[in-house]
Coordinates of C-alpha atoms and ligand atoms in Angstrom, one line a residue:
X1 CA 96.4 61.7 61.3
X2 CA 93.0 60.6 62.8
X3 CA 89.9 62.3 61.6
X4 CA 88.3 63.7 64.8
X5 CA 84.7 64.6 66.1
X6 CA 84.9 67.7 66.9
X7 CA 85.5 70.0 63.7
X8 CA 84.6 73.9 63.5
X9 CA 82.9 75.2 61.0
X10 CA 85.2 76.7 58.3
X11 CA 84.8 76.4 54.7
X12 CA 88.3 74.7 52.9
X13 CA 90.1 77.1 50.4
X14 CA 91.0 74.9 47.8
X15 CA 94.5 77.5 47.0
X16 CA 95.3 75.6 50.2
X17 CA 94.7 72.2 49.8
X18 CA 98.2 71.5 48.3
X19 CA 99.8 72.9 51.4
X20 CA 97.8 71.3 53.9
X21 CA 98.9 68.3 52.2
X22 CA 102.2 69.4 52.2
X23 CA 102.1 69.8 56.0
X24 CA 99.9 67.1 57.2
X25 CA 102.8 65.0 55.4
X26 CA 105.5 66.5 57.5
X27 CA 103.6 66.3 60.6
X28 CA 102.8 62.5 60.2
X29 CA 106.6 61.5 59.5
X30 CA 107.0 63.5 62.7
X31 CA 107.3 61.8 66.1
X32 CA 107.7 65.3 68.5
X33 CA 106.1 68.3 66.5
X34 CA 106.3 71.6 68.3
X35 CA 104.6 74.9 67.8
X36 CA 106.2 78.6 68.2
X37 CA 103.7 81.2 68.0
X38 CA 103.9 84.8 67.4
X39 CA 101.6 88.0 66.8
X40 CA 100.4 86.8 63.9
X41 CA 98.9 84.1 64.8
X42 CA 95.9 86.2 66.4
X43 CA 95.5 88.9 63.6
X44 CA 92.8 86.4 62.5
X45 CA 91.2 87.2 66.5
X46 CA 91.3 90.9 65.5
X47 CA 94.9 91.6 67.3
X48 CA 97.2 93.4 65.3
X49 CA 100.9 92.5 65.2
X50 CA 103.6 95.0 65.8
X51 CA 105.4 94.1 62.3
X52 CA 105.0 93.3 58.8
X53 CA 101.2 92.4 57.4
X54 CA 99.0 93.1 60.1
X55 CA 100.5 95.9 61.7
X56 CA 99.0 98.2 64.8
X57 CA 98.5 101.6 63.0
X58 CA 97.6 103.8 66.1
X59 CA 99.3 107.1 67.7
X60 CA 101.1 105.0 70.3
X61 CA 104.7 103.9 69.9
X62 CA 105.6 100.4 71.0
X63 CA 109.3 101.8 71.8
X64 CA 107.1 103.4 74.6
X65 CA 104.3 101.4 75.8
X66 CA 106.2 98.2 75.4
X67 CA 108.9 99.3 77.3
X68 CA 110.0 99.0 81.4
X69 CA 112.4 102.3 81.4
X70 CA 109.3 104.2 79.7
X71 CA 107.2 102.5 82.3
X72 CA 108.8 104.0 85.2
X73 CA 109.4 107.0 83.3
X74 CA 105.4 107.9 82.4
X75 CA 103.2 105.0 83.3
X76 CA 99.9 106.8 82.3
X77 CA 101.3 106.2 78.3
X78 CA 101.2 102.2 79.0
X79 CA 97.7 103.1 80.4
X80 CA 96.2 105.5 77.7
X81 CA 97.9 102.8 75.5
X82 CA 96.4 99.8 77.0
X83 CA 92.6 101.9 77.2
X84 CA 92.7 102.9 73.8
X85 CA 94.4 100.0 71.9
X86 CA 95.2 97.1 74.1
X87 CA 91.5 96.1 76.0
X88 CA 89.2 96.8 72.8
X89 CA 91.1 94.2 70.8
X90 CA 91.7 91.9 73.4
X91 CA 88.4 92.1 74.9
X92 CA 86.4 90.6 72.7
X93 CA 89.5 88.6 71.3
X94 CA 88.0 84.9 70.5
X95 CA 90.4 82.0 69.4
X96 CA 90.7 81.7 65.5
X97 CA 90.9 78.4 63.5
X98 CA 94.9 78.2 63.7
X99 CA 94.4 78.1 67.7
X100 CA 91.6 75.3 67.5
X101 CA 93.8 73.5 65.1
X102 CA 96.9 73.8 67.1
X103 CA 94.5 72.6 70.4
X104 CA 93.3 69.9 68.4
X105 CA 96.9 68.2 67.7
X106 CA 97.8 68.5 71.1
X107 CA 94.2 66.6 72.4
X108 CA 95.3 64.1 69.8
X109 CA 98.7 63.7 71.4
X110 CA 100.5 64.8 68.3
X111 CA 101.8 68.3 69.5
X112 CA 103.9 68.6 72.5
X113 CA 102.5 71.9 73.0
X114 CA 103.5 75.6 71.9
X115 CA 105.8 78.2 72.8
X116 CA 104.7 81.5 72.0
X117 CA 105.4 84.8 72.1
X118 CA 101.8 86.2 72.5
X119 CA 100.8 87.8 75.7
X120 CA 96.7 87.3 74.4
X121 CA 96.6 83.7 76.3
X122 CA 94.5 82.6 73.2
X123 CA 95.8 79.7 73.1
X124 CA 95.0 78.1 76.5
X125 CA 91.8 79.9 75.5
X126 CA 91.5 77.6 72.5
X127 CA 92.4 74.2 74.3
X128 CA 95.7 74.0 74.4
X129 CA 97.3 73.5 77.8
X130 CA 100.9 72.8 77.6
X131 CA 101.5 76.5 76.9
X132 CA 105.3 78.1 77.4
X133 CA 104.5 82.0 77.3
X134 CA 108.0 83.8 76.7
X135 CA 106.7 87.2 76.9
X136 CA 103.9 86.6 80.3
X137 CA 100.7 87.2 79.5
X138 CA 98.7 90.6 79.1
X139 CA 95.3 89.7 80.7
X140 CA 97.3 89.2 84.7
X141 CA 98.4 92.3 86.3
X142 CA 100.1 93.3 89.6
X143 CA 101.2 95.7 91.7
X144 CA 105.0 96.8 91.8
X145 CA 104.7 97.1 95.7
X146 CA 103.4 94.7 97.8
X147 CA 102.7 92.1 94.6
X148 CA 98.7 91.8 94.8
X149 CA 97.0 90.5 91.5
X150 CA 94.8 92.1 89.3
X151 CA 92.5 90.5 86.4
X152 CA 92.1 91.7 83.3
X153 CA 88.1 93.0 84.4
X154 CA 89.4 94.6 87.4
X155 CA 92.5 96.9 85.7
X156 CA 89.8 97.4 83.0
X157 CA 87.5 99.1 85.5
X158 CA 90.0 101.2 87.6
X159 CA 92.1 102.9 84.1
X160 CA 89.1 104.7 83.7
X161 CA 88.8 106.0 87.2
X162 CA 92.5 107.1 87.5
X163 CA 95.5 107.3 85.2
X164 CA 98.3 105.1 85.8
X165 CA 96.4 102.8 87.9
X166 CA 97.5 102.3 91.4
X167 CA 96.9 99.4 93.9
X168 CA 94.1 99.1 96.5
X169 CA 95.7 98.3 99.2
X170 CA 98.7 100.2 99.0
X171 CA 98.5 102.8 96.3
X172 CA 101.7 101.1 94.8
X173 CA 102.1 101.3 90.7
X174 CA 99.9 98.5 89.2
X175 CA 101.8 97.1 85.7
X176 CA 101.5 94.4 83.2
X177 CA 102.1 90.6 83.8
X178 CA 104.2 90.7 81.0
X179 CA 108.0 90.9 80.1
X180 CA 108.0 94.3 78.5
X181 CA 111.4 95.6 76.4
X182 CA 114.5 95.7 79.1
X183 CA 113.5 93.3 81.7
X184 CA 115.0 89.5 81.5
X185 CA 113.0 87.0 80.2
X186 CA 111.8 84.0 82.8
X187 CA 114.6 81.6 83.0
X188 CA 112.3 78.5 83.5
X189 CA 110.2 79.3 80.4
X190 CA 113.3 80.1 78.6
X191 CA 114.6 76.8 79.6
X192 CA 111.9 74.3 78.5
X193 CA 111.0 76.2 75.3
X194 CA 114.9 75.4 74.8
X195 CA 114.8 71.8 75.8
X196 CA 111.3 71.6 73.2
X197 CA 113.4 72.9 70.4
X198 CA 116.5 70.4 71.4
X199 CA 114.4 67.1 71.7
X200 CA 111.2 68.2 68.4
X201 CA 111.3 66.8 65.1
X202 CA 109.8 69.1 63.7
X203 CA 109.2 72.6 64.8
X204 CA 105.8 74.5 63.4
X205 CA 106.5 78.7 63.3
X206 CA 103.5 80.3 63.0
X207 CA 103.1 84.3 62.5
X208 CA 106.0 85.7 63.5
X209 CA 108.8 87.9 61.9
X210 CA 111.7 86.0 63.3
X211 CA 113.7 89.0 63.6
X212 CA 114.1 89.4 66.6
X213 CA 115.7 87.8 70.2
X214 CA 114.5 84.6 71.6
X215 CA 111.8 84.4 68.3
X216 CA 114.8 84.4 65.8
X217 CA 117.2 81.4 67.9
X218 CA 114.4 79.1 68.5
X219 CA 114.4 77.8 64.8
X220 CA 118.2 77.4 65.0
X221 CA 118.5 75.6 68.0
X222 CA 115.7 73.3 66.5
X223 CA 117.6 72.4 63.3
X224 CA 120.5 72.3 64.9
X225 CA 119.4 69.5 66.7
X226 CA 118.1 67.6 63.3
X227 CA 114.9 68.7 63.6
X228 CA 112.7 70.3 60.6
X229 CA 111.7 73.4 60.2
X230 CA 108.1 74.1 58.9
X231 CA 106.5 78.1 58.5
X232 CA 102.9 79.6 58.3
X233 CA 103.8 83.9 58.0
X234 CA 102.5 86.2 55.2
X235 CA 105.7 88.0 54.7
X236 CA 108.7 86.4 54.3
X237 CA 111.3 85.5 57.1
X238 CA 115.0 85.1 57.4
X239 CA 114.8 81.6 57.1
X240 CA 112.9 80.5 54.7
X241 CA 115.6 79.6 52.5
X242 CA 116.9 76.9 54.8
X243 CA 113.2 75.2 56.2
X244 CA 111.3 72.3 54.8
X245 CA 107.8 73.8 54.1
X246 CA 107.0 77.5 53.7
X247 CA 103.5 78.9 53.2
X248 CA 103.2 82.9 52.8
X249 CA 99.3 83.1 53.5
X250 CA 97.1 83.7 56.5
X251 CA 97.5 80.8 59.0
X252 CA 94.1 79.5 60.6
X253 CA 92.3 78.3 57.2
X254 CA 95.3 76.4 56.3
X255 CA 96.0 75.0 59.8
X256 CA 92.3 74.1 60.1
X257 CA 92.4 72.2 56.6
X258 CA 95.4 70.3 57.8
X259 CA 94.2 69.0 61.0
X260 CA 90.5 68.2 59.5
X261 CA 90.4 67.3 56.0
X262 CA 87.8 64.7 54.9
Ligands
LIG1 P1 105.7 90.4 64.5 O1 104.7 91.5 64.8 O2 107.2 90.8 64.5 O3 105.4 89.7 63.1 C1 104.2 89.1 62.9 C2 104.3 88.3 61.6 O4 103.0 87.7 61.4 C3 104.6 89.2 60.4 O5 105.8 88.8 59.8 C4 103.3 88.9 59.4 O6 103.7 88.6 58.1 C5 102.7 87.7 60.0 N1 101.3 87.6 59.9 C6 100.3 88.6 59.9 N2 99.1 88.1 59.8 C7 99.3 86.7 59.7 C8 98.3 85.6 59.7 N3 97.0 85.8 59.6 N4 98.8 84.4 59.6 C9 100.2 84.2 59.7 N5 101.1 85.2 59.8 C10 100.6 86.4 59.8 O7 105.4 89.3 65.6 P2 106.4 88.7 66.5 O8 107.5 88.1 65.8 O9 105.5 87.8 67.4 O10 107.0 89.8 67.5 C11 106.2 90.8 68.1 C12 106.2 90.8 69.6 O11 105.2 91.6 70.0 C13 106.0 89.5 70.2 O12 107.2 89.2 70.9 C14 104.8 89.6 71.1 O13 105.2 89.5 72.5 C15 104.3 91.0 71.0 N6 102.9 91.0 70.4 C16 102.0 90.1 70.9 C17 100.7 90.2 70.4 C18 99.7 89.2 70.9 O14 99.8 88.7 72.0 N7 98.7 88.8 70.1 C19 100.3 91.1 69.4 C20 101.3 92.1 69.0 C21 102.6 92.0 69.5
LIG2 ZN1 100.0 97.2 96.4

């Protein structure tokens, strides 16, 4: 792997260097490396996960705010939810190591790209541009009626005016650009994050549970295919027993010393 100019500032932990060995190894016999992301990727950017190390410890219930039915049912939870929770930790959210890294590889033309399940859009924030987001993405919002956009700035403004927030133009329900719990995910997305996992080599999971649907079929379709598996998570996952590489830690130190080691 080529040494590149730009490096951010980090300082190596040397409990890592045997891994980031490890990895940089497996990435260099690899021809088509792909990345699959999930909420623990961006603990390290202050955004808690919804399980395992990392958790969201707050009074709202992601059974609730995470889902369409309760949506239609009370829409000012989602709102108090996304007030009280959701904007202060994605506000200030800035990309960590393990999303410079993963931007790096792909400048570099070693990583096809990354699907992910985060709705933060950290990742395009860090560089990266060939993005697949399974899940939409948390800082676009519209309304249910007659479909006009929202930014993040301008839902942020309005939820503290009124309580669920309602459109401009035609006081329709305003809601997440995201696939919350009972809606279908995009087929399009779903489709190339598919043919990624068919045609990698070797696909990179990074920080997330694997326990549940598309997150936990991605790896299999991968290996499947021939292709190895390689993961970053704190906790375990179901599949460790069966990949090439498994590192239990924090992910953005490690991924930085991979991709820039001296
Ligand atoms: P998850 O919450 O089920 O699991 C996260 C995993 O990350 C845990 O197993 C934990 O061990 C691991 N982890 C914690 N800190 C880590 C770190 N620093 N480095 C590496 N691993 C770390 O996550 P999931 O599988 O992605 O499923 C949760 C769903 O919730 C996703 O589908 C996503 O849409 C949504 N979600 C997104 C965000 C976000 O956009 N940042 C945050 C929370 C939840
Ligand atoms: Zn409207």
């Amino acid at each position: 792997m080529r040494p590149d100019s730009f490096r951010p500032d980090f300082t190596p932990d040397s409990a890592f260097t045997a891994y980031a060995k490890r990895l940089r190894d497996l990435i260099e016999q690899s021809a088509r490396t792909v990345a699959f992301t999930g909420a623990g990727m961006s603990v390290e950017s202050g955004i808690p996960t919804y399980r395992g190390t990392g958790r969201l410890q707050s009074q709202y219930d992601s059974d609730k705010y995470a889902s369409i039915e309760y949506f239609h049912r009370e829409p000012a939870y989602y709102w108090n939810y996304f007030r009280d929770v959701r904007f202060p930790s994605i506000e200030n959210a800035k990309p960590n190591l393990g999303h410079l890294a993963l931007a790096e590889l792909e400048r570099r033309g070693i990583l096809r790209g990354v699907i992910t399940q985060n709705i933060d859009g950290l990742h395009q924030e860090a560089g990266s541009r060939k993005v697949l987001e399974l899940h939409g993405n948390t800082r676009q919002y519209y309304c249910l009626k007659c479909g006009r956009r929202y930014d993040f700035r301008e839902v942020r403004e309005k939820v503290d005016k009124e309580n669920p927030v309602h459109c401009d133009n035609c006081s329709g329900l305003v809601r997440p650009a995201v696939i919350m719990f009972g809606e279908a995910l995009d087929y399009d997305v779903m489709e190339s994050a598919h043919v990624w996992c068919l045609e990698c080599d070797l696909l990179l999971i990074i920080g997330s549970s694997l326990v549940v649907y598309p997150a936990a079929e991605f790896p299999l379709v991968a290996r499947r295919a021939g292709a190895k598996l390689a993961i970053i998570n704190v906790d375990p996952t179901p599949i460790d027993p069966i990949v090439e590489f498994t590192a239990h830690c924090p992910a953005g130190n490690l991924l930085a010393q991979t991709v820039w080691h001296d």
